[in-house]
Tab-separated table of C-alpha atoms in Angstrom:
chain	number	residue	atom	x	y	z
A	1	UNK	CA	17.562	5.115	-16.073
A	2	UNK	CA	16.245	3.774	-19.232
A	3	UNK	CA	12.377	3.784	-20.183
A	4	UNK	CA	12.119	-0.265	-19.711
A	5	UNK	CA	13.931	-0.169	-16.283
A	6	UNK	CA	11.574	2.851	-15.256
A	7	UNK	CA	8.722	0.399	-16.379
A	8	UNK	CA	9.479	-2.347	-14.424
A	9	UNK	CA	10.077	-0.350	-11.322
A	10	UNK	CA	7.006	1.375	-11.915
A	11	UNK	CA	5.557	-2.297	-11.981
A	12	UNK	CA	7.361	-3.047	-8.809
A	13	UNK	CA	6.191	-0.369	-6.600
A	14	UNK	CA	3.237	0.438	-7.601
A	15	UNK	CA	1.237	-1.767	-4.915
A	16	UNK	CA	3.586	-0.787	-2.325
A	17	UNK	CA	2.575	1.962	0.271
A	18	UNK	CA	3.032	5.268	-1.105
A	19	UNK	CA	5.695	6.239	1.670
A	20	UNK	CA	8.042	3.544	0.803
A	21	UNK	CA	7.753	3.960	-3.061
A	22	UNK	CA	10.492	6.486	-3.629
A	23	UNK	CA	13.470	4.423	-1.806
A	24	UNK	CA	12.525	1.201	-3.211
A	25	UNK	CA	12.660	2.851	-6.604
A	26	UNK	CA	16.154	4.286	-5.950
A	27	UNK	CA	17.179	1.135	-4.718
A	28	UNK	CA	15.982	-1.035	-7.033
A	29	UNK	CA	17.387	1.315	-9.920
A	30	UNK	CA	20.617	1.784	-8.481
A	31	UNK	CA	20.764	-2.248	-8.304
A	32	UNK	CA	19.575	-2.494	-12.154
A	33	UNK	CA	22.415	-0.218	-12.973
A	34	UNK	CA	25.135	-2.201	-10.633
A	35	UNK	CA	24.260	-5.242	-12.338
A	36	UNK	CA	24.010	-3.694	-15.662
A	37	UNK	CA	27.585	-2.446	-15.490
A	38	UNK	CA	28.720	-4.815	-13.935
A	39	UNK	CA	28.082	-7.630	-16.675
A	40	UNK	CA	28.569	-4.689	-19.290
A	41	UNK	CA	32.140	-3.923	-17.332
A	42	UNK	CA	33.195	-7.907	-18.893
A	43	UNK	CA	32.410	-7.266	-22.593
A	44	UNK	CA	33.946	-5.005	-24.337
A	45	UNK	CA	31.893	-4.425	-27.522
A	46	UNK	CA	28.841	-2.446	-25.588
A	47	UNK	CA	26.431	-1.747	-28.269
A	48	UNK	CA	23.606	-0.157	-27.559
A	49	UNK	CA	21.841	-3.188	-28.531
A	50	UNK	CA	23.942	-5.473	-26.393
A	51	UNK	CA	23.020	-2.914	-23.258
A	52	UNK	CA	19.490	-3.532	-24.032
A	53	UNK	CA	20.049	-7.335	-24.338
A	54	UNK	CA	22.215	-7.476	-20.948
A	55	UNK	CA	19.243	-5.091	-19.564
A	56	UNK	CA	16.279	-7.157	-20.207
A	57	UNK	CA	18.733	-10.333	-18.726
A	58	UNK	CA	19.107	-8.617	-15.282
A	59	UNK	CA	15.050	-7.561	-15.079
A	60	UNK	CA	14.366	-11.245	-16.192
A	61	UNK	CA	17.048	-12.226	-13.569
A	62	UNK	CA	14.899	-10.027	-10.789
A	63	UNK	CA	11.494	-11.950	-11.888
A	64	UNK	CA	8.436	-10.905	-11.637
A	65	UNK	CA	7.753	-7.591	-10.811
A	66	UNK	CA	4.561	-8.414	-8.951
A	67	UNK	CA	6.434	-11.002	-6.809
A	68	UNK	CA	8.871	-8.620	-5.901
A	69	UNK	CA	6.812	-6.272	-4.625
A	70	UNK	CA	4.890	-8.921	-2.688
A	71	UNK	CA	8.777	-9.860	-1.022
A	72	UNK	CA	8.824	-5.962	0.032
A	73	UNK	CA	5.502	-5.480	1.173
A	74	UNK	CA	6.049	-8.490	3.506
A	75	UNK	CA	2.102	-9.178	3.833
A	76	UNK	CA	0.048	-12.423	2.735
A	77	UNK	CA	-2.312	-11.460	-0.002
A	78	UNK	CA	-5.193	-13.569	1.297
A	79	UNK	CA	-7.808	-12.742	3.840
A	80	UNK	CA	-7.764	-16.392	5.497
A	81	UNK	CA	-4.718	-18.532	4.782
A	82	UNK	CA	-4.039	-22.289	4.975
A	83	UNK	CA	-2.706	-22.059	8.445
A	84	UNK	CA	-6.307	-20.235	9.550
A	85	UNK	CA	-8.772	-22.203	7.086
A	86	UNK	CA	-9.523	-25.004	8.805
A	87	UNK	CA	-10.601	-23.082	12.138
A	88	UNK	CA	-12.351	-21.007	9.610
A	89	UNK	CA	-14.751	-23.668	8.059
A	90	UNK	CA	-14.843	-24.812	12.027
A	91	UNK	CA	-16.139	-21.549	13.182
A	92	UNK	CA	-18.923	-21.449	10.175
A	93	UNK	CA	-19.938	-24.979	10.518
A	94	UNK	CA	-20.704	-24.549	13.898
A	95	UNK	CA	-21.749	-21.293	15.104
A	96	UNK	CA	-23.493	-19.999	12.310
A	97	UNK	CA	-26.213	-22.876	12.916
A	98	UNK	CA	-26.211	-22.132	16.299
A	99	UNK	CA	-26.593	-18.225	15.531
A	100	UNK	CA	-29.320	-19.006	13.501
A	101	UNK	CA	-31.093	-21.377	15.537
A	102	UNK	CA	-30.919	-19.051	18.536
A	103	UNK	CA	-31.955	-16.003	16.653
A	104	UNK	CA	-35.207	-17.989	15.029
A	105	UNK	CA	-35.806	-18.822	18.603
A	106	UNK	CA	-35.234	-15.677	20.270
A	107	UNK	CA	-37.433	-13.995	17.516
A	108	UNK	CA	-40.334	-16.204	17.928
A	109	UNK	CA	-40.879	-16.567	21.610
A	110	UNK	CA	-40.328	-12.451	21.730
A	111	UNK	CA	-42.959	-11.495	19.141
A	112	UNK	CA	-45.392	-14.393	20.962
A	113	UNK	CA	-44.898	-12.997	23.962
A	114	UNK	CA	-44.866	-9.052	22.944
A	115	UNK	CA	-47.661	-9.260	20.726
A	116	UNK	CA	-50.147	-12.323	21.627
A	117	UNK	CA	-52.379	-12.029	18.878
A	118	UNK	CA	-49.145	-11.639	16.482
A	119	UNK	CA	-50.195	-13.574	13.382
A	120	UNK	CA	-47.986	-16.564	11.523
A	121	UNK	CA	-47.060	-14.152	8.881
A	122	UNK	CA	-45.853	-11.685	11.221
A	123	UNK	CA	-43.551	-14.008	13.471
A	124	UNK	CA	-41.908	-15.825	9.968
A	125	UNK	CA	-41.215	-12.171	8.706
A	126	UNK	CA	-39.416	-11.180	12.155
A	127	UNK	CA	-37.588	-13.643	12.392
A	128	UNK	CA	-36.291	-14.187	9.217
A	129	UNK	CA	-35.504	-10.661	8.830
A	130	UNK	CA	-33.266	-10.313	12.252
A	131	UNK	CA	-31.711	-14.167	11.408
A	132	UNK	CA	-30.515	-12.582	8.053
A	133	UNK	CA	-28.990	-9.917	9.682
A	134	UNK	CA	-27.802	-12.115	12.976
A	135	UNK	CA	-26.287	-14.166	10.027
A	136	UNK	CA	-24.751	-11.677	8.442
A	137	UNK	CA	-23.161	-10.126	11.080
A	138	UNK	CA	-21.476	-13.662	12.806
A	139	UNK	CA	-20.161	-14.123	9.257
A	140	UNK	CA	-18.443	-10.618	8.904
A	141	UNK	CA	-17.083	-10.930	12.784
A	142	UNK	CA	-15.820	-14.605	12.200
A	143	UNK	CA	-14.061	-13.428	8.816
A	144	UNK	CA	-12.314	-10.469	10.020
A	145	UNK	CA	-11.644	-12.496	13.586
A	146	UNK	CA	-9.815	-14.997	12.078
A	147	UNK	CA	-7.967	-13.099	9.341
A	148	UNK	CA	-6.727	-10.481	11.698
A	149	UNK	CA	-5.135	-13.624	13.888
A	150	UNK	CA	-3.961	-15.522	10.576
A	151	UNK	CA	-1.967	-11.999	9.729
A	152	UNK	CA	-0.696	-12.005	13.038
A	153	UNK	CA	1.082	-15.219	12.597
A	154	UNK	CA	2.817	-14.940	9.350
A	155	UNK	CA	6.147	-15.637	9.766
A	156	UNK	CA	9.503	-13.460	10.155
A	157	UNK	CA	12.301	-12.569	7.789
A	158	UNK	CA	12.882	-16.182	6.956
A	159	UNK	CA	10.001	-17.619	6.879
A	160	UNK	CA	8.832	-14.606	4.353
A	161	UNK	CA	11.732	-15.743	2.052
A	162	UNK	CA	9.311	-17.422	-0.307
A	163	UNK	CA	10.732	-18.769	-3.710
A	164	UNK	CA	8.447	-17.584	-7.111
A	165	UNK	CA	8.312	-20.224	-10.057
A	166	UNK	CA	11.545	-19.392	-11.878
A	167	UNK	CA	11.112	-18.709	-15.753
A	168	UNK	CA	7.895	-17.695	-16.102
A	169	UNK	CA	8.429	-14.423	-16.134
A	170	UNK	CA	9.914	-12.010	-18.859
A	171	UNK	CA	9.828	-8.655	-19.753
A	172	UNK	CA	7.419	-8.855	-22.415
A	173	UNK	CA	5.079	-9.497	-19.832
A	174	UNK	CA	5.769	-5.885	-17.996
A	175	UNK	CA	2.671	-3.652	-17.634
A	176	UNK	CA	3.350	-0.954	-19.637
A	177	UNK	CA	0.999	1.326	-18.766
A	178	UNK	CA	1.862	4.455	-16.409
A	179	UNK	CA	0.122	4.091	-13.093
A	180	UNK	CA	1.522	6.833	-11.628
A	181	UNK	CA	-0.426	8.553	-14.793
A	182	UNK	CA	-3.409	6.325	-14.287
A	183	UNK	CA	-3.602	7.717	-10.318
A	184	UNK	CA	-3.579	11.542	-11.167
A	185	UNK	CA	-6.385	10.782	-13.895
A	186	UNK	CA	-8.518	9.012	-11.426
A	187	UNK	CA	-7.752	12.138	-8.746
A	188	UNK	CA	-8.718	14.738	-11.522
A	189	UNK	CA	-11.792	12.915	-12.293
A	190	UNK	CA	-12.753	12.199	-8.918
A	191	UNK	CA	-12.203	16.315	-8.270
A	192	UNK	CA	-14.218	17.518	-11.088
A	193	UNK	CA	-16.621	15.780	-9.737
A	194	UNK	CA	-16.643	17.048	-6.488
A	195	UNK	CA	-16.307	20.788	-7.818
A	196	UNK	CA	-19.382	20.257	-9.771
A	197	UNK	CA	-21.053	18.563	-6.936
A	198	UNK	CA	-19.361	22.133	-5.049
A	199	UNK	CA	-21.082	24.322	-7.881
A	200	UNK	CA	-24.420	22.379	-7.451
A	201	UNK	CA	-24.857	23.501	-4.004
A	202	UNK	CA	-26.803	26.771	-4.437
A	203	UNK	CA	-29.532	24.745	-6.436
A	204	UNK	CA	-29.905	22.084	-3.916
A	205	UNK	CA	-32.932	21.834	-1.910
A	206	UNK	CA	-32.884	20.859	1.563
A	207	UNK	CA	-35.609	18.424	0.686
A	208	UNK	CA	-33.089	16.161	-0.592
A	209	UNK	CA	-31.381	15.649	3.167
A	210	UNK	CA	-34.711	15.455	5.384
A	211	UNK	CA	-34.404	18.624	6.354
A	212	UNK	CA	-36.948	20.381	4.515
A	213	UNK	CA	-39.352	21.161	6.895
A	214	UNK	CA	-36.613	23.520	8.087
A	215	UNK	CA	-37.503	26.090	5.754
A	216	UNK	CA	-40.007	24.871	3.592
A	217	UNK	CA	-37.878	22.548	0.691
A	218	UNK	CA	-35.815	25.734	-0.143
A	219	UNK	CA	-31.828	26.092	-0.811
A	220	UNK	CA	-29.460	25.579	1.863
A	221	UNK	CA	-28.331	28.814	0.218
A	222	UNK	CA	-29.849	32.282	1.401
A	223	UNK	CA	-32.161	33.030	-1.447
A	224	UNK	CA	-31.034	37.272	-0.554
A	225	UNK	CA	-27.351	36.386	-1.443
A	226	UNK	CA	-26.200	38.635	-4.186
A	227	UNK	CA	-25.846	37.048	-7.702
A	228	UNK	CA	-22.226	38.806	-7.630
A	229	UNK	CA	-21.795	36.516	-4.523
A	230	UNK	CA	-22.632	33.761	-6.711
A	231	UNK	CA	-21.107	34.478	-9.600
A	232	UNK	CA	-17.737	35.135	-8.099
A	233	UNK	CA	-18.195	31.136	-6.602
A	234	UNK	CA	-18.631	29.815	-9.863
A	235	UNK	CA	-15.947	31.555	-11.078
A	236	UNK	CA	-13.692	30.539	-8.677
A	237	UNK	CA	-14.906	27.113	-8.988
A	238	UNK	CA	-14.537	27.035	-12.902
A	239	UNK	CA	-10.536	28.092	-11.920
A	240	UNK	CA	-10.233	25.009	-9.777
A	241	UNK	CA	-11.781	22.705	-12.623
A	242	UNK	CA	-9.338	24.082	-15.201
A	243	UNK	CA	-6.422	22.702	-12.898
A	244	UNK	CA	-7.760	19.603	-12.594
A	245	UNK	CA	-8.755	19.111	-16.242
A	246	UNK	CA	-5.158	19.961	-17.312
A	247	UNK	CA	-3.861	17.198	-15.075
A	248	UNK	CA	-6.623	15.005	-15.925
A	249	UNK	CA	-5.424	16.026	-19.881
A	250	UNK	CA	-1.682	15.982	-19.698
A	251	UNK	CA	-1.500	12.567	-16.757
A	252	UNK	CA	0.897	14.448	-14.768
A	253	UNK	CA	1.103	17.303	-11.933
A	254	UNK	CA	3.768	19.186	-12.883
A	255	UNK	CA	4.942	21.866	-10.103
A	256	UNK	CA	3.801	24.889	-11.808
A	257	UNK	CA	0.354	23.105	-11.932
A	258	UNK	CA	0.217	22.302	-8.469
A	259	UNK	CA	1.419	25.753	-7.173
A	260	UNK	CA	-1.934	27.039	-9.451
A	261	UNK	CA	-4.116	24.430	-8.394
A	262	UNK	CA	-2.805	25.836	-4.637
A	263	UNK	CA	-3.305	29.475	-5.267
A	264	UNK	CA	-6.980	28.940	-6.646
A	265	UNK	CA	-7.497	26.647	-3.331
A	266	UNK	CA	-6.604	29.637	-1.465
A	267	UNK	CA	-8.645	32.251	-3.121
A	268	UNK	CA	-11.736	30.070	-2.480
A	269	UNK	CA	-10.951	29.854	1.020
A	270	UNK	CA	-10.544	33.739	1.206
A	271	UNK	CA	-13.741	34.121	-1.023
A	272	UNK	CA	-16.042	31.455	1.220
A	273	UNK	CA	-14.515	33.539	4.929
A	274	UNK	CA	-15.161	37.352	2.972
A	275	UNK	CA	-18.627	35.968	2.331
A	276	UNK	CA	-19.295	33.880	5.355
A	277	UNK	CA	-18.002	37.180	7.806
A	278	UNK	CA	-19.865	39.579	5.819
A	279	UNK	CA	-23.339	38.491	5.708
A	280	UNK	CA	-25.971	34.932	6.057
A	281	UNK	CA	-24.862	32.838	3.591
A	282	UNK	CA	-26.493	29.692	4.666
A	283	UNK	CA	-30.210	29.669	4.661
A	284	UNK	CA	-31.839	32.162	7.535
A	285	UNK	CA	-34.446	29.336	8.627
A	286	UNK	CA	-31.692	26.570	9.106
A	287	UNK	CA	-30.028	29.120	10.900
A	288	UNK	CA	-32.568	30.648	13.040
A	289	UNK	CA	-31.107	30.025	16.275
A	290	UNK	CA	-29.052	32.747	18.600
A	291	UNK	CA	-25.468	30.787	17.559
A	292	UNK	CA	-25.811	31.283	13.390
A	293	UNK	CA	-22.690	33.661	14.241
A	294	UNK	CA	-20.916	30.759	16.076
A	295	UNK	CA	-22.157	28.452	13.355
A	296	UNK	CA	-20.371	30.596	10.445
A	297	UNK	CA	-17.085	30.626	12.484
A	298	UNK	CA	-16.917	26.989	12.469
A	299	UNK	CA	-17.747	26.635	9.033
A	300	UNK	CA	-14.844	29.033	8.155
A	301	UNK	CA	-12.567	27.427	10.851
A	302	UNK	CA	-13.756	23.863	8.566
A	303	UNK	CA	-12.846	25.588	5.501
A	304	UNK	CA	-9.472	26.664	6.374
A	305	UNK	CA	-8.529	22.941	8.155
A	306	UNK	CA	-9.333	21.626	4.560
A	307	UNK	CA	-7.345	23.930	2.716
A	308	UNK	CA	-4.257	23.579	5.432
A	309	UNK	CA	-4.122	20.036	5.210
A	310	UNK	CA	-5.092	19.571	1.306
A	311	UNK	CA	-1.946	22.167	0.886
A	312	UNK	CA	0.514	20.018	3.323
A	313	UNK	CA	-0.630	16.887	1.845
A	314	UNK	CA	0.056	18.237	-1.892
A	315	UNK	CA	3.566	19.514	-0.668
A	316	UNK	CA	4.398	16.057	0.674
A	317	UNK	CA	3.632	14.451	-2.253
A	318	UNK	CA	5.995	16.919	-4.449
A	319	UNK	CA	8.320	16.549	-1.915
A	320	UNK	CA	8.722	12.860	-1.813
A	321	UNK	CA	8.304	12.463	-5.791
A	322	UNK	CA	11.246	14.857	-6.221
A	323	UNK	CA	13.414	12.421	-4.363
B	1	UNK	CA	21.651	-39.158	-10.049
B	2	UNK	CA	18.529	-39.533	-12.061
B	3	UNK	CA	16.061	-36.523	-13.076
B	4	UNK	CA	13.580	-36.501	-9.789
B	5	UNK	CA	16.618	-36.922	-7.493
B	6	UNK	CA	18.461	-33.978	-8.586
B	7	UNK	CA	15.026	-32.154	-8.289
B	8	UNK	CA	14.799	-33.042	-4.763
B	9	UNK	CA	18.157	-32.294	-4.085
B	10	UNK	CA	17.889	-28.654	-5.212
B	11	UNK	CA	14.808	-28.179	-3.710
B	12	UNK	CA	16.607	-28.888	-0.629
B	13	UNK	CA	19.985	-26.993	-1.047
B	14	UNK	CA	17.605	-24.184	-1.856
B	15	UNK	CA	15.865	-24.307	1.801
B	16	UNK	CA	19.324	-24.894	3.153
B	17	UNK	CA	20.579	-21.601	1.371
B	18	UNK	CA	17.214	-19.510	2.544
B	19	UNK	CA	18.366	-19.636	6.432
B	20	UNK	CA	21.849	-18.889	5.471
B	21	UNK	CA	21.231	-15.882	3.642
B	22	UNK	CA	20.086	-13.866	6.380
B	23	UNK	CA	23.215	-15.050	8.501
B	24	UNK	CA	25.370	-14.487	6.194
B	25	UNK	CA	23.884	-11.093	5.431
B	26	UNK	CA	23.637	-9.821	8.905
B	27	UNK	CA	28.119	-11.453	9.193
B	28	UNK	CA	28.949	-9.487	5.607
B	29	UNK	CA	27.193	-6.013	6.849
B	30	UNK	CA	29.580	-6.154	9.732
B	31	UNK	CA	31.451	-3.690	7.362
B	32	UNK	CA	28.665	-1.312	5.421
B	33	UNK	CA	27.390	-3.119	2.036
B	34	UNK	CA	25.472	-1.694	-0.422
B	35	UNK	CA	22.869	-4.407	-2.176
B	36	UNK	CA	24.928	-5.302	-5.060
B	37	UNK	CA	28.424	-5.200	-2.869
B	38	UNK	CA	26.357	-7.577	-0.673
B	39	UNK	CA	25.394	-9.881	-3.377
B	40	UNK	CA	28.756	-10.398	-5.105
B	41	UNK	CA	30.348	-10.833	-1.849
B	42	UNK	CA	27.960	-13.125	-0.640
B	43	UNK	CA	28.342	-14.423	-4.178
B	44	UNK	CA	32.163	-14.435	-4.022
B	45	UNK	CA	31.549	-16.277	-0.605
B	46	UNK	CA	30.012	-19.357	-2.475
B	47	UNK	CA	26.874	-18.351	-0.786
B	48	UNK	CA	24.504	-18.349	-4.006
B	49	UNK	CA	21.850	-15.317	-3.659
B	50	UNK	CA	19.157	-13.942	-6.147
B	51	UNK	CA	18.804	-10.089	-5.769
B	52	UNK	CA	15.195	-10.246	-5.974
B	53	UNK	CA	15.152	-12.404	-2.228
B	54	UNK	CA	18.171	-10.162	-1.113
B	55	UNK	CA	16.978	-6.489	-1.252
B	56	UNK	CA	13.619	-7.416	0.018
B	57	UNK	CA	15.276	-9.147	2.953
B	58	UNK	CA	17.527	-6.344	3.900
B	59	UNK	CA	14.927	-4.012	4.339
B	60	UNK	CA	13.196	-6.488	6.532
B	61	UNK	CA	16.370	-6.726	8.725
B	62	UNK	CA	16.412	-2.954	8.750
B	63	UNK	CA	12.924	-3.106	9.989
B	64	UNK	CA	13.722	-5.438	12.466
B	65	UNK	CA	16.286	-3.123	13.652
B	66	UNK	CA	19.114	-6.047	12.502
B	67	UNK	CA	20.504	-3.433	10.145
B	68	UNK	CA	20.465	0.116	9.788
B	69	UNK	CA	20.408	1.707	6.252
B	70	UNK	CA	21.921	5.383	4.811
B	71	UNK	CA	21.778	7.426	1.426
B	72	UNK	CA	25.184	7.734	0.400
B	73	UNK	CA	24.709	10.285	-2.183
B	74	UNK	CA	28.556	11.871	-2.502
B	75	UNK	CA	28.918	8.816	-4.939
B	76	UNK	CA	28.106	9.510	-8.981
B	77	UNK	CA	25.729	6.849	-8.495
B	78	UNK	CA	23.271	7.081	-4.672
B	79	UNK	CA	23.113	3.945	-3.103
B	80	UNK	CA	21.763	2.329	0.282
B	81	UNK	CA	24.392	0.999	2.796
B	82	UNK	CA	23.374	-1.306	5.003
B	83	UNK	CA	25.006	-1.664	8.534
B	84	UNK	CA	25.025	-4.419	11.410
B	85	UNK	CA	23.647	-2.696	14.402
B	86	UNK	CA	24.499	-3.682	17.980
B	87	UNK	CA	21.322	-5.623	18.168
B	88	UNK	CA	22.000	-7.201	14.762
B	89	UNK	CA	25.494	-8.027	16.126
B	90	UNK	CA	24.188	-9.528	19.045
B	91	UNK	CA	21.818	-11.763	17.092
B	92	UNK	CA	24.594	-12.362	14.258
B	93	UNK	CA	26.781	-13.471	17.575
B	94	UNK	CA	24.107	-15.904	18.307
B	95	UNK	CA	23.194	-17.525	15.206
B	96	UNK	CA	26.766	-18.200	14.909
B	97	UNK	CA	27.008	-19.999	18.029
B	98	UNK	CA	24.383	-22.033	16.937
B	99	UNK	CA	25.828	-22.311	13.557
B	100	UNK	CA	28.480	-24.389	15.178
B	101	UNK	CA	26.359	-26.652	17.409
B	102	UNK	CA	24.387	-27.539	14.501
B	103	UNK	CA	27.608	-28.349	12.821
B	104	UNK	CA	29.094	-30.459	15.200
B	105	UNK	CA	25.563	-32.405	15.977
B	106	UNK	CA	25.583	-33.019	11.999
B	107	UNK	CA	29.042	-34.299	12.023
B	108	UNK	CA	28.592	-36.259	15.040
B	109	UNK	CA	25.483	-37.819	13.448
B	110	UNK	CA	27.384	-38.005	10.402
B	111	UNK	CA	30.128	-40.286	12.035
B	112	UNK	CA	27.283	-42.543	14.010
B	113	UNK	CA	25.775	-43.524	10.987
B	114	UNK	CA	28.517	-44.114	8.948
B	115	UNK	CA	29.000	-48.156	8.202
């Protein structure tokens, strides 16, 4: 497959659901190729610039990349469409008065008649408060109301046989950029933050989460845990944010980096149930009832879910992209 | 025919050819096709297709349980055959049926209106 045919099926699939990206791809390659050889298969003098040329005629010949993915995906790209619109505006016109009208009404004769010496002040706040939120709310049910019935009825096969604008496309206009680079960026940056959010922990005061009267403001951490304890987190921690900045680095999770990222996943889930079994890790006072045994077990059963399924769902994802 | 005729006149060939495809997809992948083998014999067929409506389609037939769909990867190159299934073939069995009414009501309306 050559690098502008990988482009444009990159463009292609990359709004599609992740399950169905991997046989699209091979399908729509496979087709590219067909149609490549197959014009190629009439000319004899095959340069490689006249395999380019014949190249960019088939992707141009296959249109817009974003238009083909909206024929696979087989879903309308708008919340309400024209079929639902006009039931739409209907629905505001007339029920959002009538929300608003009974909610100012509602609100009024309720604070009169729960607090008789309510003053003006008092009632206009209420009830413009709750007719905000009455407001609101109609709005959001009516929206998603009618857009989950206006999905409904979108047509079948046929019907979903929608033309594009023909020539307005080329490949100049592909999007060059690597989104399946772009995604394991934004999943290394969106881990590093969560380890350092992870390292963080020790520091944070339970102040933070209204829970401080608990044990006075203090860590969530027991302050008697040995530094060693500690340490040995961080370090563990600094492993796991070493994977992710080399994927973050290099835009790509090759196996050997994923195996490593798995391992160190692992040893912190072997570190957190040594630690958790062996002593109090979490803070004596939040933990001050008869079941702080029972309350470590589930947080080690918790850790070891989250590792499972992280692992499975990393594996599935090599799996499929190896396809 | 002047300029906006012939526009209106592909316009409509085009909505003509939109129904067809599908029928004529679900006849061809009586025997298995793979998307290009379908589009040149479609093509071959005089039934004009575009790949990019095509492959899209065919997956919604195999969705719809119309066609089913296989890896053939003993080939130098893997491709996806496609395959009329027995509810495909019953609905293939239909359309066809009313393939023919339709032709015979246009003929017959044809023939009325002729001068």
């Amino acid at each position: 497959m050559s690098a502008l045919t990988e482009i444009y099926v990159d463009n292609v699939t990359r709004h599609l659901p992740e399950d169905s990206r991997p046989d699209i791809a091979a399908e729509i390659t496979a087709t590219i190729d067909d149609m490549v050889d197959a014009r190629l298969s009439e000319d004899a003098a095959a340069s490689p610039d006249h395999t380019a040329a014949v190249e960019r005629e088939v992707l141009e010949e296959l249109g817009d990349p974003a238009a083909l993915s909206r024929e696979y995906s087989n879903s309308p790209q708008h919340l309400i469409g024209p079929n639902s619109y006009p039931l739409y505006i209907w629905a505001l016109r007339w029920v959002l008065p009538i929300v608003g009208l009974l909610t100012v009404l509602t609100n009024v004769v309720t604070t009169i008649a729960l607090s008789p010496e309510a003053q003006i002040g008092e009632i206009i706040g209420k009830s413009v408060g709750n007719t905000v939120i009455a407001l609101l709310t109609t709005f959001a049910a009516i929206t998603i109301i009618i857009a989950l019935g206006d999905h409904g009825l979108d047509g079948g096969a046929a019907a979903a046989m929608r033309r594009r604008q023909p020539g307005t496309w080329t490949v100049d206009d592909l999007d060059r950029r690597d989104s399946r680079g772009r995604q394991i960026r934004a999943e290394a940056g969106l881990g590093l933050v969560f380890i350092i959010t992870l390292a963080t922990i020790p520091f944070i005061p339970t102040s933070l989460f209204y829970v401080g009267h608990l044990n006075n403001g203090e860590t969530f951490i027991n302050p008697d845990l040995g530094v060693g304890w500690l340490v040995g987190y961080w370090a563990v921690l600094a492993l796991m944010a070493a994977v992710e900045i080399i994927k973050f680095t290099t835009a790509s999770a090759k196996p050997a980096v994923a195996l490593i990222g798995g391992i160190v996943d692992v040893a912190m889930a072997v570190f957190l149930t040594i630690a958790l079994l062996t002593q109090p890790v979490l803070h004596p006072e939040l933990t001050n009832t008869g079941n702080a045994d029972f309350q470590q077990i589930i947080t080690v059963i918790a850790i070891w879910f989250i590792t499972v399924w992280d692992q499975v769902s990393t594996w599935r994802i090599h799996r499929r992209n190896r396809r | 025919m002047n300029e906006d005729e012939d526009k209106a006149l592909a316009t409509h060939e085009q909505e003509l050819r939109r129904g067809t495809v599908v029928f004529a997809s679900l006849v061809a992948c009586r025997r298995p096709q793979y998307g290009y083998s379908l589009l040149t014999t479609l093509t071959e067929a005089g039934i004009a297709t575009e790949a990019n409506t095509l492959y899209p389609l065919l997956r919604r037939l195999e969705r719809q349980g119309l066609l089913s769909a296989e890896w053939n990867t003993e080939q130098a190159r893997p491709r996806k055959y496609y395959t009329l299934t027995d509810s495909g073939a019953e609905v293939a069995a239909a359309l066809h049926s009313h393939w023919f009414e339709l032709n015979s009501s246009i003929t017959k309306l044809w023939k009325d209106g002729t001068p």
